[in-house]
mmCIF file with all atom_site columns, C-alpha atoms in Angstrom:
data_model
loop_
_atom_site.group_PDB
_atom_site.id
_atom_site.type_symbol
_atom_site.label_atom_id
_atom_site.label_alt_id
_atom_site.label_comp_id
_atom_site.label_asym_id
_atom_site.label_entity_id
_atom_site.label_seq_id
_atom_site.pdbx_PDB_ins_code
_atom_site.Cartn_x
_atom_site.Cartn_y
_atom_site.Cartn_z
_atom_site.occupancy
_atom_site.B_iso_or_equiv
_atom_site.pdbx_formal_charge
_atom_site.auth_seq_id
_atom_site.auth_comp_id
_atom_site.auth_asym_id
_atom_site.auth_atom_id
_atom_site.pdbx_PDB_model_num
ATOM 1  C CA . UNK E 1 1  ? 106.825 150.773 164.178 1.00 0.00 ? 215 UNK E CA 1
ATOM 2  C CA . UNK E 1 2  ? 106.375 148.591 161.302 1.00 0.00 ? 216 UNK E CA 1
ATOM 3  C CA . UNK E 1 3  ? 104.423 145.821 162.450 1.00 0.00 ? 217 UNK E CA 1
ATOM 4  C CA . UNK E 1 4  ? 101.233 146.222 160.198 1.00 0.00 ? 218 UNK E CA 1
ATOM 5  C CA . UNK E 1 5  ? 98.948  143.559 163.499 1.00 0.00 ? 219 UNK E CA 1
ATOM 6  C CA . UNK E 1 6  ? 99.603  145.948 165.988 1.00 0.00 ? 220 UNK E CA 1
ATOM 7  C CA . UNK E 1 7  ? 98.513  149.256 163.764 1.00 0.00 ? 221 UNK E CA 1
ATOM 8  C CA . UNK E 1 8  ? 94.963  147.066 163.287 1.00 0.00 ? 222 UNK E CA 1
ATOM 9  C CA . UNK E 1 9  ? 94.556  146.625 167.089 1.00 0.00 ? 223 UNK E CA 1
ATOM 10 C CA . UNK E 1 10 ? 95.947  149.898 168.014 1.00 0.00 ? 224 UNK E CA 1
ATOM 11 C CA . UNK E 1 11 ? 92.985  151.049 165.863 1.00 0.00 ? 225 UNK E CA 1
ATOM 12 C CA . UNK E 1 12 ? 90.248  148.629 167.397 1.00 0.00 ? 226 UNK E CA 1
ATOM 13 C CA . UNK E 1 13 ? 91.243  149.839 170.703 1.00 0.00 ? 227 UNK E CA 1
ATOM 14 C CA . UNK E 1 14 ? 91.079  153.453 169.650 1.00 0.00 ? 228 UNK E CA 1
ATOM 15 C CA . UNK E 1 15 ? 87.710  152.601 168.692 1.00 0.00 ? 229 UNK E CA 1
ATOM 16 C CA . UNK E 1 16 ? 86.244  150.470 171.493 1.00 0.00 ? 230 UNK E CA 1
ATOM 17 C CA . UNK E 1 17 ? 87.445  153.436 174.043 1.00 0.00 ? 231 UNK E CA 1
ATOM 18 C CA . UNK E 1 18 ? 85.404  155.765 171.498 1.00 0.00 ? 232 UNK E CA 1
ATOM 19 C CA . UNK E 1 19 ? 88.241  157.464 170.439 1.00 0.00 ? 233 UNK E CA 1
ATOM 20 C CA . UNK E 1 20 ? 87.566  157.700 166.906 1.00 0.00 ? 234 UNK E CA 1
ATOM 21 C CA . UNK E 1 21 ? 89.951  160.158 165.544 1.00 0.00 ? 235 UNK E CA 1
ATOM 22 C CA . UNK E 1 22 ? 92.798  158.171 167.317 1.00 0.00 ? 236 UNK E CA 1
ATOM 23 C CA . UNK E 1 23 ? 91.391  154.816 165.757 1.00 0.00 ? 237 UNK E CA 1
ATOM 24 C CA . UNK E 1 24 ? 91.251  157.312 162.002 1.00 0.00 ? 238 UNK E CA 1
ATOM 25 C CA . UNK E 1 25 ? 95.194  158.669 162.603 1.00 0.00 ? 239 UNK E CA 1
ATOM 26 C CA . UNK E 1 26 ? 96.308  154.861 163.782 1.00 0.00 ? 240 UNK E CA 1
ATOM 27 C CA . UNK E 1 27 ? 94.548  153.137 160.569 1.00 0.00 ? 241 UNK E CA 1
ATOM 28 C CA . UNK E 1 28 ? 96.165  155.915 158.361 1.00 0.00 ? 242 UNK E CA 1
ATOM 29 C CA . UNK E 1 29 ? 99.396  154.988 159.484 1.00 0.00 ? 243 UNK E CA 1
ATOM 30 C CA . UNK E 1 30 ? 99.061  151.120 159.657 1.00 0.00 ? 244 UNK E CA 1
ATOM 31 C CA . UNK E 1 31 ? 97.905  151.724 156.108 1.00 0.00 ? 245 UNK E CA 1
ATOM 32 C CA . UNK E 1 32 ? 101.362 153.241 154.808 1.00 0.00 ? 246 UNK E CA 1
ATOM 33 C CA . UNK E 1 33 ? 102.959 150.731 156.679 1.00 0.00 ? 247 UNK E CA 1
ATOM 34 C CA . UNK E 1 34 ? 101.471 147.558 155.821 1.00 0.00 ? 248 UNK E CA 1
ATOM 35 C CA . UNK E 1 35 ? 101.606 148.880 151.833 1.00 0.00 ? 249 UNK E CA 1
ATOM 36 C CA . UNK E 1 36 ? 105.081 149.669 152.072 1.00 0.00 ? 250 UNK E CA 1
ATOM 37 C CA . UNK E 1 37 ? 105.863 145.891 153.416 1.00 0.00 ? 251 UNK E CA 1
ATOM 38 C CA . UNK E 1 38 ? 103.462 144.341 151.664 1.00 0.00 ? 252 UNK E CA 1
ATOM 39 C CA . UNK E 1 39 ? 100.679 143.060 154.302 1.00 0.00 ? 253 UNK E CA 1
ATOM 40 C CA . UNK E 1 40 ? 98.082  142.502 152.530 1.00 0.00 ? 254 UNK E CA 1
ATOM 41 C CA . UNK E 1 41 ? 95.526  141.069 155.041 1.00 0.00 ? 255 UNK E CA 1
ATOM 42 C CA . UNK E 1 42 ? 95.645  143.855 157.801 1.00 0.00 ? 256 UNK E CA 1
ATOM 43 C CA . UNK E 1 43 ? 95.985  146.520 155.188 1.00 0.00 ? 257 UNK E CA 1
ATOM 44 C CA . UNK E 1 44 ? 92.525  145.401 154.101 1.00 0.00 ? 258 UNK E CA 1
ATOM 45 C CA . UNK E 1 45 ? 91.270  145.573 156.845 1.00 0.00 ? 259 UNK E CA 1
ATOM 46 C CA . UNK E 1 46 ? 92.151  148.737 157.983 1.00 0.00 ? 260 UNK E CA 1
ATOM 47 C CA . UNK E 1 47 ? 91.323  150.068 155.171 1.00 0.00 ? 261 UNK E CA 1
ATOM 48 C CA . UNK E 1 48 ? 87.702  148.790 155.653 1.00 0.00 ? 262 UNK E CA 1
ATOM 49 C CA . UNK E 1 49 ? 87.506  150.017 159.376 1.00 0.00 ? 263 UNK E CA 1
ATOM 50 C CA . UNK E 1 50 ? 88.609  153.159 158.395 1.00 0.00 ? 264 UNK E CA 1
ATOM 51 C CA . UNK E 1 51 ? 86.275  153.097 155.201 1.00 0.00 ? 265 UNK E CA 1
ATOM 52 C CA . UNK E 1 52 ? 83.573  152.279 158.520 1.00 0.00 ? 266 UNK E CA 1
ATOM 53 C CA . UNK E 1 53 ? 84.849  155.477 160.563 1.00 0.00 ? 267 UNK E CA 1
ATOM 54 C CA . UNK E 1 54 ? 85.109  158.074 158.045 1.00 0.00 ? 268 UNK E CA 1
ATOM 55 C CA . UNK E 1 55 ? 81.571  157.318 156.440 1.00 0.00 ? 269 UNK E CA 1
ATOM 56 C CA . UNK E 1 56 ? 79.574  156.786 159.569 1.00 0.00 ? 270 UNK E CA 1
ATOM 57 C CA . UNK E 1 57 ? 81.376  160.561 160.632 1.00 0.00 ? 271 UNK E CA 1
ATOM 58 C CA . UNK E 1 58 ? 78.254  163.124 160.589 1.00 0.00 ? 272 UNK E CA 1
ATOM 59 C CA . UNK E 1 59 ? 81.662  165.713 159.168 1.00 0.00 ? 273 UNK E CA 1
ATOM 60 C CA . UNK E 1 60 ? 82.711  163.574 156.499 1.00 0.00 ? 274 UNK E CA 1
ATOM 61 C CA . UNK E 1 61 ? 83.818  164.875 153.419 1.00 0.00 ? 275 UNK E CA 1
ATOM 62 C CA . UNK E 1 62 ? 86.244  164.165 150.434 1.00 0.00 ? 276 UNK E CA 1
ATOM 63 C CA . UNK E 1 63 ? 89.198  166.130 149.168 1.00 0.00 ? 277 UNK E CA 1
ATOM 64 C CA . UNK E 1 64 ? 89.141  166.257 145.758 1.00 0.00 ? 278 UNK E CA 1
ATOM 65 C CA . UNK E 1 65 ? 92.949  165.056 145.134 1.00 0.00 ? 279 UNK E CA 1
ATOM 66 C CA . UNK E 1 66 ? 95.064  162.161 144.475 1.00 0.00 ? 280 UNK E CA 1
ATOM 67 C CA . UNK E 1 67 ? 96.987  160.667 148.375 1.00 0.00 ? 281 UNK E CA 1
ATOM 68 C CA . UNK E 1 68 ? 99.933  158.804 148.068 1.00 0.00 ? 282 UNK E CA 1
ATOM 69 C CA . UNK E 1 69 ? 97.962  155.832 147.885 1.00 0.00 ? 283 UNK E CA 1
ATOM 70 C CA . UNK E 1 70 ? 96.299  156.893 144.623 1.00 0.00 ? 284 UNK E CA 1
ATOM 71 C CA . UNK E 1 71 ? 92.719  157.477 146.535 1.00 0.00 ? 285 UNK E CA 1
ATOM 72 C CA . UNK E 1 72 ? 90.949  160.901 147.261 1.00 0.00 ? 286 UNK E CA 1
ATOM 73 C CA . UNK E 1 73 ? 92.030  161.730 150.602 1.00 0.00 ? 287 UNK E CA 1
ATOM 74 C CA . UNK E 1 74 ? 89.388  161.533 153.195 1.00 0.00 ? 288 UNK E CA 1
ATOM 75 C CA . UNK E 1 75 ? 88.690  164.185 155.591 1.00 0.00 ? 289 UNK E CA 1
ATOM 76 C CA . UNK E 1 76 ? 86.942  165.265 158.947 1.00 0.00 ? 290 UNK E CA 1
ATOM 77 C CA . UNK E 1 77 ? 85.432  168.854 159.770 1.00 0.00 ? 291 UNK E CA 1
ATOM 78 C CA . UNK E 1 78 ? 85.298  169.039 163.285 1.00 0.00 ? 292 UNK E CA 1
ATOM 79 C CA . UNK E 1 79 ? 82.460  171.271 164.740 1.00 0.00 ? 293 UNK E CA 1
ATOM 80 C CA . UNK E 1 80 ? 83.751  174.532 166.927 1.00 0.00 ? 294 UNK E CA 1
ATOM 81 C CA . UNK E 1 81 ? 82.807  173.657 170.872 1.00 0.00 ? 295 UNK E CA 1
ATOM 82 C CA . UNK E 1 82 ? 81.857  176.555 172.641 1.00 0.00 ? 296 UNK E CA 1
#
């Protein structure tokens, strides 16, 4: 659980099986992890593929409040399926 490499591919998995709110949740929680130990290089890049997911999201939007990370705290709005 705190191995910041596997939270990255996790995530690129997520994403190549189109799964893109898996790929969202995984890079959100690689991100804690790899800040809390320190990894700098896969906490960049998670950080930029999740930067990639949330922006190219048609439901995007941002809540107006500090995360624990000191960032606004990106959201989704999921459209109701009928």
């Amino acid at each position: 659980k705190d191995y910041s490499a596997a939270y990255v591919l996790l995530g690129k998995t997520m994403e190549k099986l189109s799964r893109q709110g898996e790929a969202i949740q995984t890079y959100r929680e690689g991100i804690a992890v790899a800040s809390k130990k320190g990894d700098l290089m896969p906490l960049k890049e998670m950080q930029q593929k999740l930067n990639q997911l949330i922006h190219s999201s048609p439901w995007f939007f941002t809540y107006p409040h500090k995360s624990e990370l000191g960032e606004s705290a990106p959201f989704l709005i999921r459209p109701w399926v009928i």
